[in-house]
Amino acid sequence: MSSASTSNALYAAAISSSQLTKAIPEEAKELRHHQKNGKGFLNPWKSWNEQSAFKIISTVIYRRFSGKANTPDTKPPTVPVHKPTFLRSRNTQDLRATWLGHACYYVEFPGGLRVLFDPVFTHRCSPFSFLGPARYTEAPCQIEDIPTIDIVIISHSHYDHLSHPTIMKIKNCHPNAHFFVPLNNKAWFVDCGIHNVTELDWWDAKDLILSKSTEATILKAKEAGNDPETISATIGCLPCQHMSARSPFNKAHTLWASWSVESGGRKLWFGGDTGYRAVPELPDTEDDYSPELNLPHCPAFAQIGALRGPFDLGLIPIGAYSPRFIMSPMHANPYDSVNIFLDTKCRRALGMHWGTWVLTDEDVLEPPRILREALRKKGIDEVGVFDVIDIGESKEYASP
């Protein structure tokens, strides 16, 4: 069966508000992450440090020409790339996650739900096909190779997380896939001719039912006391500390988010793209976690863990963090990532947001090495708790 015909077998029959929306922090009702003029969003925490695009770009250029910047070596071998294997049957018992590079994961839930997170399959993460960061590891597959996509979840609008060519390919190959996006991103999809879109604000959640039957058939079956063949899920939009833009003129016009997905009795948290703390410029030898600094960290992750956790699996960014004084508000380093893992109450985690494009200064294989150091420092096993896998590799998690 082709990808498109498999996708056509199921579609979103019903989307409704979820009871999860009752589990929100008191201050979230104040919508402090909304700009007062109603034209965008912000990070409402002391852990955030606002930096202008000019400052970031000028600092990067200065570091490059002054010799202070590191030039990562992308010559092979770097991250192994395998052709992924996807399950053909929806009758699965385990939670299964496949890393497709950078922040893209394909997750197969028990009971049949299939979710694709932040898909970017283009050679460059850029508005241009001829300019911008180019892959140093190949995409392990293409959209046409994925047998079923029920839901696509987008964390934010940056080009390494939202790719127009990739989204159009999904539209063609999986026309009934339903997209979940943060607030104010829906218009972009509608402009692309995609209307199966639900946009949510932080702490919003929706219940979703997928069925092989029409909605009328589902209602008749329930009235007759029968159980129609359906897949149910709850999708939650949650905070993270980041920013959005697709041009120099629309910074923070659309919201950024992390996400939760619950289906088949399993719960997953997708971190999207996030920072944890704003770290000032320090000597390379100084530990930015030293008690003397006592830098504030983003409180949203502990709130997520307390109110929506625990999670069976977290997909957590570990890369694109150097230099720290520029990148730390937006991107977690592995020490931050381990704290996010603990705050959100994830039982297991997989790393992402590395291994695909050179976006920052750290060496391409540094994130997993530093992650092991961070786990050791916290007294957490280096293997089996917060893991790193090859691109195209899958990891299965049996029911507890």
Tab-separated table of C-alpha atoms in Angstrom:
chain	number	residue	atom	x	y	z
A	1	MET	CA	0.000	0.000	0.000
A	2	SER	CA	1.361	3.429	-0.870
A	3	SER	CA	2.025	6.136	1.687
A	4	ALA	CA	-0.909	8.202	0.511
A	5	SER	CA	-3.376	5.301	0.520
A	6	THR	CA	-2.256	4.229	3.981
A	7	SER	CA	-2.707	7.767	5.239
A	8	ASN	CA	-6.157	7.970	3.658
A	9	ALA	CA	-7.336	4.989	5.697
A	10	LEU	CA	-7.527	7.156	8.817
A	11	TYR	CA	-8.415	10.793	9.343
A	12	ALA	CA	-9.300	13.172	12.156
A	13	ALA	CA	-12.926	12.381	12.872
A	14	ALA	CA	-13.239	14.559	15.961
A	15	ILE	CA	-11.168	17.177	17.809
A	16	SER	CA	-12.405	18.507	21.127
A	17	SER	CA	-11.118	20.331	24.204
A	18	SER	CA	-9.353	18.130	26.716
A	19	GLN	CA	-9.720	17.853	30.468
A	20	LEU	CA	-5.950	18.487	30.602
A	21	THR	CA	-6.651	22.195	30.266
A	22	LYS	CA	-7.670	22.173	33.930
A	23	ALA	CA	-4.069	21.350	34.887
A	24	ILE	CA	-2.378	24.709	34.354
A	25	PRO	CA	-0.304	27.022	36.575
A	26	GLU	CA	-2.246	29.895	38.095
A	27	GLU	CA	-0.046	32.538	36.424
A	28	ALA	CA	-0.598	30.971	33.002
A	29	LYS	CA	-4.102	32.429	33.028
A	30	GLU	CA	-2.518	35.897	32.938
A	31	LEU	CA	-1.056	35.174	29.469
A	32	ARG	CA	2.169	36.951	30.344
A	33	HIS	CA	3.793	35.417	27.255
A	34	HIS	CA	1.498	37.504	25.025
A	35	GLN	CA	2.743	40.932	23.960
A	36	LYS	CA	0.572	43.673	25.428
A	37	ASN	CA	-0.067	45.093	21.947
A	38	GLY	CA	-1.456	41.731	20.867
A	39	LYS	CA	1.051	41.441	18.023
A	40	GLY	CA	3.330	38.687	19.210
A	41	PHE	CA	4.831	36.778	22.094
A	42	LEU	CA	7.678	36.834	24.593
A	43	ASN	CA	9.453	34.706	27.192
A	44	PRO	CA	8.095	35.915	30.552
A	45	TRP	CA	10.897	34.564	32.783
A	46	LYS	CA	14.069	35.936	34.396
A	47	SER	CA	15.909	33.054	32.707
A	48	TRP	CA	15.470	34.788	29.345
A	49	ASN	CA	17.812	37.440	27.983
A	50	GLU	CA	16.529	39.323	24.958
A	51	GLN	CA	19.161	39.754	22.247
A	52	SER	CA	18.721	41.602	18.989
A	53	ALA	CA	19.408	39.905	15.675
A	54	PHE	CA	22.038	42.595	15.017
A	55	LYS	CA	23.891	41.747	18.231
A	56	ILE	CA	23.848	38.018	17.511
A	57	ILE	CA	24.989	38.392	13.913
A	58	SER	CA	27.651	40.992	14.675
A	59	THR	CA	29.039	38.865	17.524
A	60	VAL	CA	29.188	35.782	15.316
A	61	ILE	CA	30.986	37.744	12.564
A	62	TYR	CA	33.450	39.269	15.038
A	63	ARG	CA	34.260	35.880	16.562
A	64	ARG	CA	34.781	34.406	13.109
A	65	PHE	CA	37.181	37.108	11.892
A	66	SER	CA	38.996	37.444	15.238
A	67	GLY	CA	39.732	33.715	15.354
A	68	LYS	CA	37.736	33.168	18.548
A	69	ALA	CA	35.150	30.982	16.825
A	70	ASN	CA	35.567	27.244	16.403
A	71	THR	CA	35.017	25.767	12.938
A	72	PRO	CA	33.487	22.314	13.445
A	73	ASP	CA	35.017	19.515	11.374
A	74	THR	CA	32.227	17.864	9.369
A	75	LYS	CA	34.373	15.386	7.440
A	76	PRO	CA	33.087	11.803	7.762
A	77	PRO	CA	32.757	9.849	9.896
A	78	THR	CA	30.419	11.875	12.089
A	79	VAL	CA	26.977	10.545	13.022
A	80	PRO	CA	26.123	7.154	11.445
A	81	VAL	CA	23.072	7.242	9.166
A	82	HIS	CA	20.886	4.159	8.640
A	83	LYS	CA	17.872	3.533	6.465
A	84	PRO	CA	15.007	3.505	8.972
A	85	THR	CA	12.581	0.636	9.377
A	86	PHE	CA	8.967	1.593	9.995
A	87	LEU	CA	6.265	-0.709	11.307
A	88	ARG	CA	3.646	-1.606	8.716
A	89	SER	CA	1.014	-2.717	11.208
A	90	ARG	CA	-0.846	-0.421	13.576
A	91	ASN	CA	-1.276	-3.274	16.050
A	92	THR	CA	1.809	-2.358	18.050
A	93	GLN	CA	2.371	-2.845	21.771
A	94	ASP	CA	5.462	-0.727	22.447
A	95	LEU	CA	6.301	2.961	22.167
A	96	ARG	CA	8.808	3.298	19.320
A	97	ALA	CA	10.817	6.414	18.377
A	98	THR	CA	12.957	6.843	15.242
A	99	TRP	CA	15.384	9.751	14.901
A	100	LEU	CA	15.300	11.219	11.380
A	101	GLY	CA	17.937	13.889	12.034
A	102	HIS	CA	18.116	17.215	13.902
A	103	ALA	CA	14.790	17.704	15.752
A	104	CYS	CA	12.745	15.310	13.610
A	105	TYR	CA	11.391	12.179	15.256
A	106	TYR	CA	8.819	9.696	13.991
A	107	VAL	CA	6.976	8.078	16.893
A	108	GLU	CA	4.797	4.976	16.717
A	109	PHE	CA	2.453	4.672	19.690
A	110	PRO	CA	0.839	1.476	21.000
A	111	GLY	CA	-2.556	1.096	19.396
A	112	GLY	CA	-1.536	2.662	16.110
A	113	LEU	CA	-1.034	6.436	16.315
A	114	ARG	CA	1.827	7.694	14.104
A	115	VAL	CA	3.279	11.158	14.795
A	116	LEU	CA	5.979	13.109	12.946
A	117	PHE	CA	7.726	15.933	14.838
A	118	ASP	CA	9.435	18.967	13.229
A	119	PRO	CA	10.110	17.368	9.821
A	120	VAL	CA	12.791	19.003	7.665
A	121	PHE	CA	14.028	16.831	4.789
A	122	THR	CA	15.649	19.515	2.648
A	123	HIS	CA	19.405	19.742	2.085
A	124	ARG	CA	19.572	23.233	3.612
A	125	CYS	CA	17.660	24.677	6.564
A	126	SER	CA	17.200	28.024	4.898
A	127	PRO	CA	14.702	30.049	2.872
A	128	PHE	CA	17.046	29.445	-0.084
A	129	SER	CA	17.970	26.194	-1.818
A	130	PHE	CA	21.434	27.561	-2.701
A	131	LEU	CA	22.432	29.343	0.524
A	132	GLY	CA	22.438	28.549	4.217
A	133	PRO	CA	23.507	25.640	6.432
A	134	ALA	CA	23.886	22.433	4.407
A	135	ARG	CA	23.576	18.916	5.775
A	136	TYR	CA	26.775	17.144	6.757
A	137	THR	CA	24.736	13.973	7.359
A	138	GLU	CA	22.239	12.808	4.765
A	139	ALA	CA	18.525	12.514	5.439
A	140	PRO	CA	17.941	8.817	6.242
A	141	CYS	CA	14.758	8.677	4.149
A	142	GLN	CA	12.220	10.879	2.424
A	143	ILE	CA	8.575	11.626	3.175
A	144	GLU	CA	7.547	9.121	0.487
A	145	ASP	CA	9.239	6.353	2.489
A	146	ILE	CA	7.133	6.880	5.605
A	147	PRO	CA	4.098	4.575	5.384
A	148	THR	CA	1.702	6.459	7.679
A	149	ILE	CA	1.558	9.965	9.119
A	150	ASP	CA	-1.509	10.735	11.220
A	151	ILE	CA	-0.271	13.841	13.015
A	152	VAL	CA	2.488	16.363	12.331
A	153	ILE	CA	3.598	18.513	15.256
A	154	ILE	CA	5.564	21.726	14.709
A	155	SER	CA	7.430	23.436	17.558
A	156	HIS	CA	8.044	26.828	15.903
A	157	SER	CA	8.737	28.641	12.656
A	158	HIS	CA	12.559	28.576	12.343
A	159	TYR	CA	13.769	26.981	9.110
A	160	ASP	CA	15.471	24.045	10.823
A	161	HIS	CA	12.048	23.079	12.255
A	162	LEU	CA	9.550	24.222	9.625
A	163	SER	CA	10.357	23.533	5.975
A	164	HIS	CA	7.993	24.608	3.202
A	165	PRO	CA	9.153	21.944	0.686
A	166	THR	CA	8.823	19.233	3.326
A	167	ILE	CA	5.366	20.359	4.419
A	168	MET	CA	4.174	20.409	0.804
A	169	LYS	CA	5.510	16.885	0.317
A	170	ILE	CA	3.536	15.744	3.365
A	171	LYS	CA	0.439	17.456	1.955
A	172	ASN	CA	0.815	15.490	-1.282
A	173	CYS	CA	1.766	12.105	0.183
A	174	HIS	CA	-0.374	12.192	3.332
A	175	PRO	CA	-3.271	14.541	2.568
A	176	ASN	CA	-5.221	13.610	5.693
A	177	ALA	CA	-2.397	14.201	8.140
A	178	HIS	CA	-3.466	16.689	10.791
A	179	PHE	CA	-1.064	19.453	11.820
A	180	PHE	CA	-0.751	20.837	15.355
A	181	VAL	CA	1.048	24.178	15.599
A	182	PRO	CA	1.583	26.938	18.197
A	183	LEU	CA	-0.581	30.050	18.157
A	184	ASN	CA	-0.538	32.281	15.031
A	185	ASN	CA	1.175	29.635	12.860
A	186	LYS	CA	-2.027	28.350	11.243
A	187	ALA	CA	-2.180	31.164	8.680
A	188	TRP	CA	1.135	30.006	7.165
A	189	PHE	CA	-0.316	26.536	6.580
A	190	VAL	CA	-3.562	27.877	5.165
A	191	ASP	CA	-1.518	29.970	2.718
A	192	CYS	CA	0.115	26.674	1.680
A	193	GLY	CA	-3.319	25.193	0.958
A	194	ILE	CA	-3.367	23.082	4.133
A	195	HIS	CA	-6.520	23.285	6.253
A	196	ASN	CA	-6.143	20.249	8.523
A	197	VAL	CA	-4.519	22.468	11.157
A	198	THR	CA	-5.155	23.092	14.826
A	199	GLU	CA	-3.267	25.907	16.539
A	200	LEU	CA	-2.936	26.021	20.309
A	201	ASP	CA	-1.649	28.325	23.015
A	202	TRP	CA	0.561	27.191	25.907
A	203	TRP	CA	-1.278	24.821	28.278
A	204	ASP	CA	-4.078	24.201	25.754
A	205	ALA	CA	-4.870	20.578	24.902
A	206	LYS	CA	-7.112	18.758	22.463
A	207	ASP	CA	-8.545	15.262	22.361
A	208	LEU	CA	-8.329	13.672	18.938
A	209	ILE	CA	-10.109	10.641	17.483
A	210	LEU	CA	-8.913	8.986	14.276
A	211	SER	CA	-11.207	6.501	12.594
A	212	LYS	CA	-11.581	4.355	9.503
A	213	SER	CA	-15.238	5.314	9.512
A	214	THR	CA	-17.054	8.565	8.908
A	215	GLU	CA	-18.149	10.599	11.907
A	216	ALA	CA	-21.778	9.613	11.268
A	217	THR	CA	-20.827	5.936	11.241
A	218	ILE	CA	-18.967	6.351	14.530
A	219	LEU	CA	-22.047	7.889	16.170
A	220	LYS	CA	-24.311	5.131	14.855
A	221	ALA	CA	-21.937	2.465	16.104
A	222	LYS	CA	-21.826	4.015	19.565
A	223	GLU	CA	-25.631	4.322	19.656
A	224	ALA	CA	-25.847	0.626	18.800
A	225	GLY	CA	-23.453	-0.223	21.624
A	226	ASN	CA	-20.632	-1.115	19.257
A	227	ASP	CA	-17.045	0.074	19.499
A	228	PRO	CA	-15.912	1.534	16.150
A	229	GLU	CA	-12.279	1.027	15.187
A	230	THR	CA	-10.660	4.229	16.379
A	231	ILE	CA	-7.411	5.632	17.683
A	232	SER	CA	-7.592	8.279	20.378
A	233	ALA	CA	-4.952	10.752	21.509
A	234	THR	CA	-4.537	13.871	23.605
A	235	ILE	CA	-2.256	16.588	22.242
A	236	GLY	CA	-0.989	19.282	24.607
A	237	CYS	CA	0.776	22.535	23.752
A	238	LEU	CA	3.261	23.481	26.467
A	239	PRO	CA	5.800	26.244	27.147
A	240	CYS	CA	9.464	26.342	26.255
A	241	GLN	CA	12.045	29.143	26.190
A	242	HIS	CA	12.844	30.142	22.636
A	243	MET	CA	11.916	32.566	19.840
A	244	SER	CA	10.406	32.514	16.341
A	245	ALA	CA	11.004	34.212	12.989
A	246	ARG	CA	11.080	33.460	9.281
A	247	SER	CA	12.458	36.850	8.250
A	248	PRO	CA	14.079	39.882	9.903
A	249	PHE	CA	10.645	41.483	10.095
A	250	ASN	CA	8.486	38.933	11.953
A	251	LYS	CA	10.438	38.055	15.080
A	252	ALA	CA	8.144	36.590	17.779
A	253	HIS	CA	5.007	37.124	15.684
A	254	THR	CA	4.193	33.420	16.091
A	255	LEU	CA	4.409	31.317	19.239
A	256	TRP	CA	6.973	28.585	19.982
A	257	ALA	CA	6.150	25.536	22.090
A	258	SER	CA	6.986	22.130	23.444
A	259	TRP	CA	4.325	19.405	23.146
A	260	SER	CA	2.866	16.392	24.906
A	261	VAL	CA	1.206	13.445	23.184
A	262	GLU	CA	-0.704	10.726	25.009
A	263	SER	CA	-2.040	7.698	23.147
A	264	GLY	CA	-2.257	3.975	23.693
A	265	GLY	CA	-1.577	4.391	27.388
A	266	ARG	CA	1.820	6.080	26.843
A	267	LYS	CA	2.867	9.708	27.288
A	268	LEU	CA	5.603	11.548	25.402
A	269	TRP	CA	7.055	15.038	25.779
A	270	PHE	CA	8.669	16.751	22.774
A	271	GLY	CA	10.952	19.587	23.863
A	272	GLY	CA	11.067	21.285	20.475
A	273	ASP	CA	13.800	23.917	20.640
A	274	THR	CA	14.521	25.508	23.967
A	275	GLY	CA	16.934	27.192	26.312
A	276	TYR	CA	17.029	26.776	30.085
A	277	ARG	CA	19.097	29.716	31.409
A	278	ALA	CA	20.733	32.881	30.132
A	279	VAL	CA	24.483	32.576	30.722
A	280	PRO	CA	26.701	35.698	30.597
A	281	GLU	CA	30.080	35.758	28.844
A	282	LEU	CA	32.502	33.863	31.078
A	283	PRO	CA	36.069	32.531	30.821
A	284	ASP	CA	36.154	29.111	29.161
A	285	THR	CA	37.426	27.580	32.391
A	286	GLU	CA	34.513	28.823	34.524
A	287	ASP	CA	31.590	26.519	35.291
A	288	ASP	CA	28.374	28.368	34.506
A	289	TYR	CA	26.591	26.093	37.005
A	290	SER	CA	28.786	27.245	39.896
A	291	PRO	CA	26.797	28.194	43.033
A	292	GLU	CA	28.405	31.630	42.998
A	293	LEU	CA	26.606	32.516	39.754
A	294	ASN	CA	23.247	31.052	40.797
A	295	LEU	CA	21.669	31.870	37.436
A	296	PRO	CA	17.870	31.681	37.236
A	297	HIS	CA	16.460	28.849	35.145
A	298	CYS	CA	13.160	28.570	33.316
A	299	PRO	CA	10.424	27.446	35.763
A	300	ALA	CA	8.096	26.141	33.038
A	301	PHE	CA	9.722	22.703	32.858
A	302	ALA	CA	9.113	21.902	36.514
A	303	GLN	CA	5.512	23.061	36.034
A	304	ILE	CA	5.167	20.744	33.054
A	305	GLY	CA	6.502	17.836	35.096
A	306	ALA	CA	4.268	18.579	38.071
A	307	LEU	CA	1.061	19.218	36.131
A	308	ARG	CA	1.355	17.036	33.015
A	309	GLY	CA	4.048	14.482	33.868
A	310	PRO	CA	5.447	11.985	34.366
A	311	PHE	CA	6.255	11.075	30.761
A	312	ASP	CA	7.340	7.706	29.461
A	313	LEU	CA	9.709	9.367	26.991
A	314	GLY	CA	11.144	12.818	26.418
A	315	LEU	CA	12.642	14.031	23.128
A	316	ILE	CA	15.052	16.688	24.356
A	317	PRO	CA	17.462	19.022	22.486
A	318	ILE	CA	21.167	18.673	23.359
A	319	GLY	CA	22.972	20.685	20.658
A	320	ALA	CA	23.541	24.105	19.021
A	321	TYR	CA	24.687	25.803	22.247
A	322	SER	CA	28.084	27.462	21.636
A	323	PRO	CA	29.052	30.220	22.346
A	324	ARG	CA	27.038	30.032	25.539
A	325	PHE	CA	26.673	33.780	26.114
A	326	ILE	CA	24.904	34.057	22.761
A	327	MET	CA	23.028	30.763	22.475
A	328	SER	CA	22.099	29.836	26.059
A	329	PRO	CA	18.753	31.718	26.266
A	330	MET	CA	17.536	29.851	23.187
A	331	HIS	CA	19.400	26.510	23.171
A	332	ALA	CA	20.113	24.059	25.965
A	333	ASN	CA	23.518	22.496	26.370
A	334	PRO	CA	23.621	18.894	27.677
A	335	TYR	CA	23.876	20.037	31.313
A	336	ASP	CA	20.716	22.083	30.777
A	337	SER	CA	19.147	19.148	28.941
A	338	VAL	CA	19.619	16.798	31.884
A	339	ASN	CA	17.999	19.350	34.196
A	340	ILE	CA	15.096	19.726	31.766
A	341	PHE	CA	14.806	15.924	31.735
A	342	LEU	CA	14.582	15.866	35.531
A	343	ASP	CA	12.259	18.890	35.764
A	344	THR	CA	9.745	17.472	33.275
A	345	LYS	CA	9.721	14.066	35.004
A	346	CYS	CA	10.561	12.050	31.928
A	347	ARG	CA	11.350	8.420	32.762
A	348	ARG	CA	13.505	8.009	29.651
A	349	ALA	CA	14.793	10.440	27.020
A	350	LEU	CA	16.428	10.626	23.607
A	351	GLY	CA	18.639	13.487	22.446
A	352	MET	CA	17.987	15.594	19.357
A	353	HIS	CA	18.793	18.985	17.765
A	354	TRP	CA	22.312	17.993	16.740
A	355	GLY	CA	24.130	15.896	14.147
A	356	THR	CA	22.650	17.399	10.966
A	357	TRP	CA	23.588	21.047	10.286
A	358	VAL	CA	26.377	23.207	11.671
A	359	LEU	CA	24.428	25.957	13.387
A	360	THR	CA	26.859	26.901	16.167
A	361	ASP	CA	30.496	26.530	17.256
A	362	GLU	CA	30.690	23.269	19.198
A	363	ASP	CA	32.292	20.255	17.507
A	364	VAL	CA	29.711	18.084	15.796
A	365	LEU	CA	30.278	15.060	18.062
A	366	GLU	CA	30.568	17.047	21.291
A	367	PRO	CA	26.894	16.995	22.434
A	368	PRO	CA	26.670	13.246	23.194
A	369	ARG	CA	30.049	13.310	24.953
A	370	ILE	CA	29.022	16.234	27.166
A	371	LEU	CA	25.651	14.560	27.773
A	372	ARG	CA	27.413	11.547	29.295
A	373	GLU	CA	29.395	13.889	31.543
A	374	ALA	CA	26.226	15.667	32.633
A	375	LEU	CA	24.490	12.374	33.430
A	376	ARG	CA	27.479	11.197	35.483
A	377	LYS	CA	27.491	14.453	37.420
A	378	LYS	CA	23.837	13.923	38.350
A	379	GLY	CA	24.429	10.270	39.270
A	380	ILE	CA	22.286	9.001	36.375
A	381	ASP	CA	23.239	5.904	34.368
A	382	GLU	CA	24.944	6.901	31.125
A	383	VAL	CA	23.149	4.189	29.132
A	384	GLY	CA	19.464	3.371	29.066
A	385	VAL	CA	18.041	6.504	30.688
A	386	PHE	CA	18.877	9.518	28.494
A	387	ASP	CA	20.287	8.063	25.296
A	388	VAL	CA	21.621	9.205	21.946
A	389	ILE	CA	20.912	7.078	18.868
A	390	ASP	CA	22.104	7.083	15.264
A	391	ILE	CA	20.156	8.898	12.566
A	392	GLY	CA	17.567	6.476	11.206
A	393	GLU	CA	17.811	4.250	14.282
A	394	SER	CA	14.726	3.281	16.291
A	395	LYS	CA	14.418	2.610	20.003
A	396	GLU	CA	11.494	0.749	21.553
A	397	TYR	CA	10.085	1.178	25.040
A	398	ALA	CA	7.978	-1.643	26.405
A	399	SER	CA	4.982	-0.930	28.608
A	400	PRO	CA	6.043	-0.602	32.266
